PDB file of C-alpha atoms in Angstrom:
ATOM      1  CA  GLU A   1      52.332 154.741  17.321  1.00 62.00           C
ATOM      2  CA  SER A   2      50.814 154.644  13.827  1.00 76.00           C
ATOM      3  CA  MET A   3      47.652 152.742  13.188  1.00 79.00           C
ATOM      4  CA  PRO A   4      47.873 150.060  10.095  1.00 77.00           C
ATOM      5  CA  PRO A   5      45.557 151.444   7.376  1.00 74.00           C
ATOM      6  CA  ILE A   6      41.883 150.144   7.495  1.00 77.00           C
ATOM      7  CA  LEU A   7      41.340 148.271   4.186  1.00 71.00           C
ATOM      8  CA  ARG A   8      37.831 147.737   3.009  1.00 75.00           C
ATOM      9  CA  GLY A   9      37.751 145.851  -0.295  1.00 72.00           C
ATOM     10  CA  GLU A  10      41.148 146.795  -1.624  1.00 70.00           C
ATOM     11  CA  ILE A  11      43.599 144.326  -2.899  1.00 68.00           C
ATOM     12  CA  LEU A  12      46.893 144.090  -1.359  1.00 64.00           C
ATOM     13  CA  LEU A  13      49.756 142.945  -3.239  1.00 65.00           C
ATOM     14  CA  ASP A  14      52.378 141.092  -1.040  1.00 71.00           C
ATOM     15  CA  ARG A  15      55.687 140.821  -2.787  1.00 71.00           C
ATOM     16  CA  MET A  16      56.762 137.799  -0.391  1.00 72.00           C
ATOM     17  CA  GLY A  17      53.392 136.044  -1.455  1.00 75.00           C
ATOM     18  CA  GLY A  18      55.294 133.754  -4.147  1.00 80.00           C
ATOM     19  CA  GLN A  19      57.848 133.156  -2.074  1.00 83.00           C
ATOM     20  CA  ALA A  20      55.319 132.051   1.160  1.00 83.00           C
ATOM     21  CA  ARG A  21      53.759 129.730  -1.078  1.00 84.00           C
ATOM     22  CA  VAL A  22      56.837 128.441  -2.005  1.00 90.00           C
ATOM     23  CA  ASN A  23      57.518 127.938   1.719  1.00 91.00           C
ATOM     24  CA  TYR A  24      54.512 127.045   2.705  1.00 92.00           C
ATOM     25  CA  GLU A  25      54.691 123.822   0.267  1.00 93.00           C
ATOM     26  CA  GLN A  26      58.005 123.071   1.175  1.00 96.00           C
ATOM     27  CA  LEU A  27      57.112 122.870   4.945  1.00 96.00           C
ATOM     28  CA  LYS A  28      54.161 120.791   3.760  1.00 97.00           C
ATOM     29  CA  LYS A  29      56.725 118.434   1.926  1.00 98.00           C
ATOM     30  CA  ASP A  30      58.697 118.303   5.343  1.00 98.00           C
ATOM     31  CA  ALA A  31      56.096 117.606   7.485  1.00 98.00           C
ATOM     32  CA  MET A  32      54.688 114.636   4.993  1.00 98.00           C
ATOM     33  CA  ASP A  33      58.335 113.626   4.899  1.00 98.00           C
ATOM     34  CA  LEU A  34      58.832 113.639   8.850  1.00 98.00           C
ATOM     35  CA  GLU A  35      55.412 111.727   9.369  1.00 98.00           C
ATOM     36  CA  ILE A  36      56.626 108.938   7.147  1.00 99.00           C
ATOM     37  CA  GLN A  37      60.276 108.807   8.927  1.00 98.00           C
ATOM     38  CA  ILE A  38      58.226 108.595  12.483  1.00 98.00           C
ATOM     39  CA  LYS A  39      56.188 105.768  11.025  1.00 98.00           C
ATOM     40  CA  GLN A  40      59.439 104.026  10.115  1.00 98.00           C
ATOM     41  CA  LEU A  41      61.108 104.554  13.386  1.00 98.00           C
ATOM     42  CA  GLN A  42      58.012 103.285  15.235  1.00 98.00           C
ATOM     43  CA  GLU A  43      57.997  99.807  13.027  1.00 98.00           C
ATOM     44  CA  SER A  44      61.688  99.719  13.794  1.00 98.00           C
ATOM     45  CA  LEU A  45      61.057 100.130  17.763  1.00 98.00           C
ATOM     46  CA  ASP A  46      58.387  97.903  17.519  1.00 98.00           C
ATOM     47  CA  GLN A  47      60.347  95.048  15.529  1.00 98.00           C
ATOM     48  CA  LEU A  48      63.536  95.867  17.960  1.00 98.00           C
ATOM     49  CA  GLY A  49      61.294  95.384  21.093  1.00 97.00           C
ATOM     50  CA  ARG A  50      59.777  91.919  19.570  1.00 97.00           C
ATOM     51  CA  HIS A  51      63.467  90.906  18.837  1.00 97.00           C
ATOM     52  CA  GLN A  52      64.711  91.625  22.229  1.00 97.00           C
ATOM     53  CA  SER A  53      61.371  89.659  23.945  1.00 95.00           C
ATOM     54  CA  ARG A  54      62.441  86.708  21.813  1.00 95.00           C
ATOM     55  CA  GLY A  55      65.985  86.847  23.146  1.00 95.00           C
ATOM     56  CA  ILE A  56      65.064  86.999  26.795  1.00 95.00           C
ATOM     57  CA  GLU A  57      62.631  84.054  26.186  1.00 94.00           C
ATOM     58  CA  SER A  58      64.779  82.128  24.465  1.00 93.00           C
ATOM     59  CA  ASN A  59      67.759  83.013  27.084  1.00 94.00           C
ATOM     60  CA  LEU A  60      65.192  82.115  30.246  1.00 92.00           C
ATOM     61  CA  TYR A  61      64.474  78.845  28.109  1.00 91.00           C
ATOM     62  CA  ASN A  62      68.088  77.706  28.010  1.00 92.00           C
ATOM     63  CA  LYS A  63      68.662  78.750  31.586  1.00 91.00           C
ATOM     64  CA  VAL A  64      65.775  76.447  32.729  1.00 91.00           C
ATOM     65  CA  ASN A  65      66.655  73.753  30.569  1.00 90.00           C
ATOM     66  CA  GLU A  66      70.393  74.148  31.953  1.00 90.00           C
ATOM     67  CA  ILE A  67      69.024  74.197  35.722  1.00 90.00           C
ATOM     68  CA  GLN A  68      67.049  70.979  35.190  1.00 85.00           C
TER      69      GLN A  68
END
């Protein structure tokens, strides 16, 4: 096995550096988009839960009136 060269203050140019930066920026944007989508889905889920609770309360109220 050959050991990688030891660098002492040398500048190492990476041919893929520019592409890595583009990929990083795209991943950062994707992460922000996913965070927004997660927030929207959480809000929708909370709203659905409230809607179902109101429906259940309404059904229960109607059933009580029906029984009386």
